Amino acid sequence: MIETKEKMVKAYLAGVNLNDPNFDYYMAELSELTKANHMQVVGQANQKTDKISAGTYFGLGKVNQIKASAQGLKAKVLIINDELTPTQIRNLEKMTKLRVLDRTELILEIFSNRAKTKQAKLQVRLAQLQYEFPRLHPSENNLDQQRGSGGASGGFANRGSGETQLELNRRTLGKQITAIKEELKNISKQETIKSARRNNSRLPQVALVGYTNAGKSTTMNELLKVFSDRANQKQVFEKDMLFATLDTSVRRINLDDKLSFILSDTVGFISKLPHNLIESFKATLQEIREADLLVNIVDSSDQNMIQMIKTTQTVLKELGITDIPVITAYNKADLTKRNYPQIEGNDILYSAKDPQSIKKLASLITNRIFSNYEVVNLKLPLQAGKLAAYLHENGQVLNEEYKENGIYLTVRLSPKDLNKYINYQIK
Ligand SMILES: Nc1nc2c(ncn2[C@@H]2O[C@H](COP(=O)(O)OP(=O)(O)OP(=O)(O)O)[C@@H](O)[C@H]2O)c(=O)[nH]1
Ligand SMILES: [Mg+2]
């Protein structure tokens, strides 16, 4: 889609800086988010203070200053760096005559525009409705009309007898929330079954995580190109934009030396991801929770790289993920002046677009996940076909010989499986 700047909605950005050393970074992110929402940033302002005004977020003088500046630049929307209270939004809209969008709403709008699958659409919708629920106001007939937002579009027009508009709106929204939760539960059940099947197969699970646009999906696709020959190893969607991926894709990677692992690619992170959104995307983020290893993909060519790494760490903590080992993979090295690929401890500097890099990354992952695996020799009874079949399904059989007195196998086993097969081990 070609968008001329003239046609794009003009947006003015503003935020209160409570002496936060990361403030400039958050404003830069806000600018990227605004562009991702197909709006043009025409100006920005900030107010350094120790306290946010409960009624108007900024002090009154600042509001007037922003109004004048934004009007001069023909801005139609005022985008605020934080999540605002309903009162703050209403007051700012009244005073500035601009549509006010807070950071949460902005992120929700982007997600809403990007969502393609049923699950992603429902998850975003749920987060939007939960954002709107406490923001319903008695004086408003219809939140959407009043705010002109791209958010929920529930038809609240029919006023019930004896029921205030607010009660009716709350009830309608509440019902929608319950219905979506129910639908998501059913989808999630199917996902759990799929995931249980994978767990059963005992292949190690590796999840790509990281800041949005760092190159997670590209890394997944390039790993598939090098290490997959099966027709069903479909490529995933990759694009130079924030939140290109909103779903989780899971693929099997088959390495040369008969080792395999399960790889997942999922939604990217950004600072201050709305809490409702994280809640709603629980099912999508399940693969990360179940992983044996996380690969934190970082855009090493971005000047805000350090903050981006911290952001990913913060979101992982919010998801309750603190004990899964992590490899940090510094991607896009081709855009820097550094030599690549290069491994240093648990880190790698690489470029997803370079096959040599991809092989190095795969070997780093392999070393980590198979480090506690052992290669052992087993002798199974001839009639124990099931036990042999299990080992084959897991793709860890390095050698197999059928002899008169049994099946002789050389296999690589996880500690769990080694325990299971210990009685068949021959030294
Ligand atoms: N130059 C260069 N560009 C890369 C590299 N890896 C990825 N990209 C580009 O970076 C952009 C984002 O890549 P994606 O793979 O979609 O990023 P992602 O992390 O999946 O992003 P989200 O799904 O939005 O969170 C795309 O335009 C890629 O072509 C690389 O090694 N070098
Ligand atoms: Mg992606």
Tab-separated table of N, CA, C and O and ligand atoms in Angstrom, residues 216-218 237-238 244-245 265-266, ligand 2:
chain	number	residue	atom	x	y	z
A	216	LYS	N	13.086	-12.266	14.114
A	216	LYS	CA	12.748	-13.603	14.605
A	216	LYS	C	12.210	-14.483	13.477
A	216	LYS	O	12.673	-15.604	13.271
A	217	SER	N	11.231	-13.947	12.748
A	217	SER	CA	10.607	-14.749	11.689
A	217	SER	C	11.605	-15.040	10.571
A	217	SER	O	11.609	-16.141	10.014
A	218	THR	N	12.447	-14.062	10.254
A	218	THR	CA	13.467	-14.275	9.212
A	218	THR	C	14.414	-15.390	9.655
A	218	THR	O	14.764	-16.268	8.856
A	237	PHE	N	5.522	-15.522	7.959
A	237	PHE	CA	5.476	-14.155	7.432
A	237	PHE	C	6.542	-13.280	8.085
A	237	PHE	O	6.655	-13.236	9.301
A	238	GLU	N	7.338	-12.615	7.271
A	238	GLU	CA	8.350	-11.693	7.802
A	238	GLU	C	8.233	-10.373	7.055
A	238	GLU	O	7.982	-10.344	5.862
A	244	ALA	N	4.746	-7.652	12.890
A	244	ALA	CA	4.374	-8.401	11.694
A	244	ALA	C	3.769	-9.742	12.104
A	244	ALA	O	2.849	-10.242	11.475
A	245	THR	N	4.311	-10.312	13.170
A	245	THR	CA	3.832	-11.612	13.651
A	245	THR	C	2.924	-11.408	14.863
A	245	THR	O	3.306	-10.747	15.820
A	265	ASP	N	8.148	-19.484	16.707
A	265	ASP	CA	8.304	-18.045	16.455
A	265	ASP	C	7.006	-17.386	16.893
A	265	ASP	O	5.931	-17.898	16.609
A	266	THR	N	7.100	-16.289	17.603
A	266	THR	CA	5.855	-15.695	18.102
A	266	THR	C	5.896	-14.172	18.079
A	266	THR	O	6.810	-13.571	17.523
B	2	MG	MG	7.870	-11.991	13.175
